[in-house]
């Protein structure tokens, strides 16, 4: 899943980013309200985590802008303000949930999963043939058989499934899955594609993950 985190506390923002990325999610971190709004309109996230005390634009104003742009985006508000009035105002402005600081990362993860489950979006459970990728629960099955993947294997499969029907270059995968410079001299993409092929199985002559010469890899591409 793609997360947008708006948090001006650098240490906390980095902690949240690393924690969610360890689960295989893609995270964009914004240090102020205007950056959060800009990031949202550049690439819509699947879920937003929004601190209230933001510079440039206050968190409540960011909440108002995001909610006016979409009714579907789950928004989780983080706040050090304990007043009931603050929580009520956020909920009235369209927040789906509020958490008080300090909080446990495990609880934030659980609340984010709960919010994602409520969202009516076909992109949260990805299917191709007998393959099913649940982006909320972080589970994969093929022909009803559960498949255990590492966080990076899941992120790679998720990205290919989100772009199914199109060839994705190695450079694009390095940039979006490994957060590495596209021109880095590494064969890590090929190595992980082989890991996935071994775990997903399938006929040798028709692998689920296709190699597209000169372009990269694809799922569901009509050659």
mmCIF file of C-alpha atoms in Angstrom:
data_model
loop_
_atom_site.group_PDB
_atom_site.id
_atom_site.type_symbol
_atom_site.label_atom_id
_atom_site.label_comp_id
_atom_site.label_asym_id
_atom_site.label_seq_id
_atom_site.Cartn_x
_atom_site.Cartn_y
_atom_site.Cartn_z
ATOM 1 C CA UNK A 1 0.000 0.000 0.000
ATOM 2 C CA UNK A 2 1.031 3.609 -0.545
ATOM 3 C CA UNK A 3 1.117 5.717 2.630
ATOM 4 C CA UNK A 4 1.385 9.484 2.978
ATOM 5 C CA UNK A 5 2.757 10.594 6.357
ATOM 6 C CA UNK A 6 2.584 14.271 7.288
ATOM 7 C CA UNK A 7 4.770 14.761 10.364
ATOM 8 C CA UNK A 8 7.120 17.654 11.159
ATOM 9 C CA UNK A 9 8.974 15.773 13.907
ATOM 10 C CA UNK A 10 11.843 14.306 11.895
ATOM 11 C CA UNK A 11 12.614 11.494 14.346
ATOM 12 C CA UNK A 12 8.984 10.374 14.590
ATOM 13 C CA UNK A 13 8.438 10.689 10.859
ATOM 14 C CA UNK A 14 11.507 8.570 10.119
ATOM 15 C CA UNK A 15 10.424 6.012 12.727
ATOM 16 C CA UNK A 16 6.970 5.662 11.125
ATOM 17 C CA UNK A 17 8.406 5.547 7.614
ATOM 18 C CA UNK A 18 10.892 2.802 8.459
ATOM 19 C CA UNK A 19 8.295 0.817 10.389
ATOM 20 C CA UNK A 20 5.784 0.826 7.530
ATOM 21 C CA UNK A 21 8.439 0.242 4.870
ATOM 22 C CA UNK A 22 9.582 -2.805 6.852
ATOM 23 C CA UNK A 23 6.080 -4.181 6.245
ATOM 24 C CA UNK A 24 6.618 -3.704 2.507
ATOM 25 C CA UNK A 25 4.604 -0.514 2.093
ATOM 26 C CA UNK A 26 5.594 2.489 -0.001
ATOM 27 C CA UNK A 27 5.813 5.604 2.183
ATOM 28 C CA UNK A 28 6.054 9.280 1.257
ATOM 29 C CA UNK A 29 7.006 11.575 4.126
ATOM 30 C CA UNK A 30 6.021 15.260 4.207
ATOM 31 C CA UNK A 31 7.519 17.596 6.828
ATOM 32 C CA UNK A 32 4.906 20.352 6.517
ATOM 33 C CA UNK A 33 1.284 20.809 5.525
ATOM 34 C CA UNK A 34 1.900 22.283 2.092
ATOM 35 C CA UNK A 35 4.293 19.461 1.203
ATOM 36 C CA UNK A 36 1.624 16.969 2.286
ATOM 37 C CA UNK A 37 -0.981 18.562 0.014
ATOM 38 C CA UNK A 38 1.480 18.694 -2.899
ATOM 39 C CA UNK A 39 2.419 15.038 -2.392
ATOM 40 C CA UNK A 40 -1.245 14.009 -2.308
ATOM 41 C CA UNK A 41 -1.993 15.660 -5.641
ATOM 42 C CA UNK A 42 1.197 14.290 -7.245
ATOM 43 C CA UNK A 43 0.304 10.681 -6.419
ATOM 44 C CA UNK A 44 -2.799 9.740 -4.458
ATOM 45 C CA UNK A 45 -1.966 7.455 -1.504
ATOM 46 C CA UNK A 46 -4.015 4.531 -0.221
ATOM 47 C CA UNK A 47 -3.983 5.953 3.309
ATOM 48 C CA UNK A 48 -2.853 9.194 4.959
ATOM 49 C CA UNK A 49 -1.419 9.633 8.462
ATOM 50 C CA UNK A 50 -1.697 13.276 9.457
ATOM 51 C CA UNK A 51 -0.166 15.153 12.391
ATOM 52 C CA UNK A 52 -2.115 18.227 13.497
ATOM 53 C CA UNK A 53 0.815 20.478 14.446
ATOM 54 C CA UNK A 54 2.298 21.135 11.014
ATOM 55 C CA UNK A 55 4.119 24.242 9.741
ATOM 56 C CA UNK A 56 3.055 26.109 6.581
ATOM 57 C CA UNK A 57 -0.443 24.617 6.691
ATOM 58 C CA UNK A 58 -2.025 23.431 9.931
ATOM 59 C CA UNK A 59 -3.050 19.783 10.035
ATOM 60 C CA UNK A 60 -6.747 20.641 10.263
ATOM 61 C CA UNK A 61 -6.457 22.700 7.071
ATOM 62 C CA UNK A 62 -4.646 19.837 5.327
ATOM 63 C CA UNK A 63 -7.426 17.513 6.494
ATOM 64 C CA UNK A 64 -10.028 19.882 5.064
ATOM 65 C CA UNK A 65 -8.244 20.023 1.682
ATOM 66 C CA UNK A 66 -7.729 16.262 1.412
ATOM 67 C CA UNK A 67 -11.295 15.472 2.353
ATOM 68 C CA UNK A 68 -12.667 18.037 -0.093
ATOM 69 C CA UNK A 69 -10.660 16.310 -2.848
ATOM 70 C CA UNK A 70 -11.810 12.752 -2.081
ATOM 71 C CA UNK A 71 -14.301 10.908 0.095
ATOM 72 C CA UNK A 72 -12.493 7.583 -0.246
ATOM 73 C CA UNK A 73 -9.068 8.253 1.266
ATOM 74 C CA UNK A 74 -8.736 6.821 4.801
ATOM 75 C CA UNK A 75 -7.208 9.505 7.043
ATOM 76 C CA UNK A 76 -5.698 8.761 10.458
ATOM 77 C CA UNK A 77 -4.961 11.833 12.582
ATOM 78 C CA UNK A 78 -2.115 11.916 15.113
ATOM 79 C CA UNK A 79 -2.289 14.510 17.844
ATOM 80 C CA UNK A 80 -0.623 15.485 21.096
ATOM 81 C CA UNK A 81 -3.723 17.548 21.888
ATOM 82 C CA UNK A 82 -5.840 15.607 24.381
ATOM 83 C CA UNK A 83 -8.903 17.840 24.337
ATOM 84 C CA UNK A 84 -12.089 16.058 23.279
ATOM 85 C CA UNK A 85 -12.970 19.151 21.222
ATOM 86 C CA UNK A 86 -9.913 18.612 19.014
ATOM 87 C CA UNK A 87 -10.836 14.998 18.297
ATOM 88 C CA UNK A 88 -14.441 15.913 17.587
ATOM 89 C CA UNK A 89 -13.361 18.686 15.209
ATOM 90 C CA UNK A 90 -11.113 16.294 13.279
ATOM 91 C CA UNK A 91 -13.867 13.707 12.981
ATOM 92 C CA UNK A 92 -16.315 16.398 11.860
ATOM 93 C CA UNK A 93 -13.812 17.511 9.196
ATOM 94 C CA UNK A 94 -13.677 13.984 7.822
ATOM 95 C CA UNK A 95 -10.941 12.122 9.691
ATOM 96 C CA UNK A 96 -11.646 8.405 9.939
ATOM 97 C CA UNK A 97 -9.734 7.858 13.179
ATOM 98 C CA UNK A 98 -7.658 9.750 15.749
ATOM 99 C CA UNK A 99 -4.699 8.571 17.816
ATOM 100 C CA UNK A 100 -3.185 10.413 20.733
ATOM 101 C CA UNK A 101 0.588 10.734 21.128
ATOM 102 C CA UNK A 102 2.509 8.853 22.397
ATOM 103 C CA UNK A 103 1.330 5.640 20.727
ATOM 104 C CA UNK A 104 2.538 2.135 19.921
ATOM 105 C CA UNK A 105 3.543 1.376 16.341
ATOM 106 C CA UNK A 106 1.720 -1.978 16.557
ATOM 107 C CA UNK A 107 -1.545 -0.178 17.345
ATOM 108 C CA UNK A 108 -1.044 2.302 14.499
ATOM 109 C CA UNK A 109 -0.476 -0.598 12.088
ATOM 110 C CA UNK A 110 -3.640 -2.312 13.316
ATOM 111 C CA UNK A 111 -5.722 0.852 12.985
ATOM 112 C CA UNK A 112 -4.346 1.478 9.488
ATOM 113 C CA UNK A 113 -5.336 -2.052 8.446
ATOM 114 C CA UNK A 114 -8.813 -1.552 9.879
ATOM 115 C CA UNK A 115 -9.248 1.718 7.961
ATOM 116 C CA UNK A 116 -7.996 0.144 4.733
ATOM 117 C CA UNK A 117 -10.484 -2.729 5.053
ATOM 118 C CA UNK A 118 -13.366 -0.245 5.106
ATOM 119 C CA UNK A 119 -12.264 1.371 1.874
ATOM 120 C CA UNK A 120 -14.146 0.253 -1.195
ATOM 121 C CA UNK A 121 -11.284 -0.082 -3.620
ATOM 122 C CA UNK A 122 -10.604 -3.012 -5.905
ATOM 123 C CA UNK A 123 -6.900 -2.175 -5.805
ATOM 124 C CA UNK A 124 -6.616 -3.318 -2.188
ATOM 125 C CA UNK A 125 -6.993 -6.965 -3.203
ATOM 126 C CA UNK A 126 -5.197 -7.671 -6.489
ATOM 127 C CA UNK A 127 -6.066 -10.734 -8.560
ATOM 128 C CA UNK A 128 -4.678 -12.306 -11.693
ATOM 129 C CA UNK A 129 -5.906 -15.774 -12.549
ATOM 130 C CA UNK A 130 -5.416 -17.960 -9.486
ATOM 131 C CA UNK A 131 -3.073 -15.434 -7.843
ATOM 132 C CA UNK A 132 -4.438 -13.153 -5.110
ATOM 133 C CA UNK A 133 -2.476 -10.412 -3.352
ATOM 134 C CA UNK A 134 -4.141 -8.832 -0.309
ATOM 135 C CA UNK A 135 -2.500 -5.461 0.243
ATOM 136 C CA UNK A 136 -4.265 -4.938 3.584
ATOM 137 C CA UNK A 137 -3.376 -8.208 5.288
ATOM 138 C CA UNK A 138 -0.090 -8.577 3.374
ATOM 139 C CA UNK A 139 -0.987 -12.104 2.295
ATOM 140 C CA UNK A 140 -0.553 -13.952 -1.009
ATOM 141 C CA UNK A 141 -2.247 -17.090 -2.266
ATOM 142 C CA UNK A 142 -2.158 -19.013 -5.532
ATOM 143 C CA UNK A 143 -4.760 -21.695 -6.335
ATOM 144 C CA UNK A 144 -5.909 -21.266 -2.742
ATOM 145 C CA UNK A 145 -2.441 -22.140 -1.449
ATOM 146 C CA UNK A 146 -0.967 -19.555 0.964
ATOM 147 C CA UNK A 147 2.482 -18.342 -0.041
ATOM 148 C CA UNK A 148 4.939 -16.859 2.447
ATOM 149 C CA UNK A 149 6.955 -13.932 1.095
ATOM 150 C CA UNK A 150 9.527 -11.608 2.588
ATOM 151 C CA UNK A 151 8.636 -7.913 2.768
ATOM 152 C CA UNK A 152 10.738 -7.132 -0.310
ATOM 153 C CA UNK A 153 9.328 -10.065 -2.289
ATOM 154 C CA UNK A 154 5.826 -8.870 -1.437
ATOM 155 C CA UNK A 155 6.650 -5.290 -2.480
ATOM 156 C CA UNK A 156 8.006 -6.498 -5.825
ATOM 157 C CA UNK A 157 4.972 -8.700 -6.518
ATOM 158 C CA UNK A 158 2.612 -5.922 -5.428
ATOM 159 C CA UNK A 159 4.221 -3.430 -7.818
ATOM 160 C CA UNK A 160 4.065 -5.856 -10.744
ATOM 161 C CA UNK A 161 0.419 -6.627 -9.937
ATOM 162 C CA UNK A 162 -0.482 -2.946 -9.737
ATOM 163 C CA UNK A 163 0.996 -2.607 -13.218
ATOM 164 C CA UNK A 164 -0.310 -5.914 -14.593
ATOM 165 C CA UNK A 165 -0.727 -5.922 -18.330
ATOM 166 C CA UNK A 166 2.322 -3.651 -18.733
ATOM 167 C CA UNK A 167 6.048 -4.331 -18.866
ATOM 168 C CA UNK A 168 7.976 -2.731 -15.992
ATOM 169 C CA UNK A 169 11.664 -1.981 -16.494
ATOM 170 C CA UNK A 170 14.371 -3.031 -14.060
ATOM 171 C CA UNK A 171 15.211 0.652 -13.535
ATOM 172 C CA UNK A 172 11.614 1.402 -12.498
ATOM 173 C CA UNK A 173 11.582 -1.533 -10.092
ATOM 174 C CA UNK A 174 14.883 -0.443 -8.561
ATOM 175 C CA UNK A 175 13.513 3.051 -8.040
ATOM 176 C CA UNK A 176 10.087 2.151 -6.639
ATOM 177 C CA UNK A 177 10.687 -1.133 -4.821
ATOM 178 C CA UNK A 178 14.302 -0.790 -3.661
ATOM 179 C CA UNK A 179 14.426 3.034 -3.529
ATOM 180 C CA UNK A 180 17.742 2.767 -5.385
ATOM 181 C CA UNK A 181 19.081 4.910 -8.201
ATOM 182 C CA UNK A 182 17.762 3.436 -11.476
ATOM 183 C CA UNK A 183 21.270 3.291 -12.941
ATOM 184 C CA UNK A 184 22.742 1.312 -10.044
ATOM 185 C CA UNK A 185 24.740 -1.639 -11.331
ATOM 186 C CA UNK A 186 22.969 -4.550 -9.643
ATOM 187 C CA UNK A 187 21.100 -7.699 -10.606
ATOM 188 C CA UNK A 188 18.934 -7.642 -7.466
ATOM 189 C CA UNK A 189 15.720 -7.383 -9.518
ATOM 190 C CA UNK A 190 16.499 -10.551 -11.489
ATOM 191 C CA UNK A 191 17.431 -12.380 -8.282
ATOM 192 C CA UNK A 192 14.145 -11.500 -6.583
ATOM 193 C CA UNK A 193 12.083 -12.306 -9.671
ATOM 194 C CA UNK A 194 13.616 -15.788 -9.550
ATOM 195 C CA UNK A 195 12.757 -16.044 -5.840
ATOM 196 C CA UNK A 196 9.136 -15.183 -6.642
ATOM 197 C CA UNK A 197 8.930 -17.607 -9.546
ATOM 198 C CA UNK A 198 10.140 -20.428 -7.322
ATOM 199 C CA UNK A 199 7.565 -19.633 -4.639
ATOM 200 C CA UNK A 200 4.629 -18.959 -6.978
ATOM 201 C CA UNK A 201 5.254 -22.032 -9.135
ATOM 202 C CA UNK A 202 3.498 -22.535 -12.476
ATOM 203 C CA UNK A 203 4.464 -24.153 -15.740
ATOM 204 C CA UNK A 204 8.045 -23.540 -16.838
ATOM 205 C CA UNK A 205 6.982 -22.500 -20.344
ATOM 206 C CA UNK A 206 4.376 -19.998 -19.070
ATOM 207 C CA UNK A 207 5.752 -18.363 -15.908
ATOM 208 C CA UNK A 208 3.424 -16.049 -13.999
ATOM 209 C CA UNK A 209 6.079 -13.314 -14.122
ATOM 210 C CA UNK A 210 7.003 -12.828 -17.754
ATOM 211 C CA UNK A 211 10.375 -11.676 -19.036
ATOM 212 C CA UNK A 212 9.912 -9.032 -21.738
ATOM 213 C CA UNK A 213 13.160 -8.740 -23.646
ATOM 214 C CA UNK A 214 14.481 -5.186 -23.730
ATOM 215 C CA UNK A 215 11.762 -3.967 -21.360
ATOM 216 C CA UNK A 216 11.845 -5.855 -18.057
ATOM 217 C CA UNK A 217 9.159 -7.938 -16.368
ATOM 218 C CA UNK A 218 5.380 -8.158 -16.493
ATOM 219 C CA UNK A 219 2.348 -9.993 -15.188
ATOM 220 C CA UNK A 220 -0.592 -10.547 -17.497
ATOM 221 C CA UNK A 221 0.987 -9.008 -20.559
ATOM 222 C CA UNK A 222 -0.376 -10.262 -23.879
ATOM 223 C CA UNK A 223 2.729 -10.990 -25.911
#
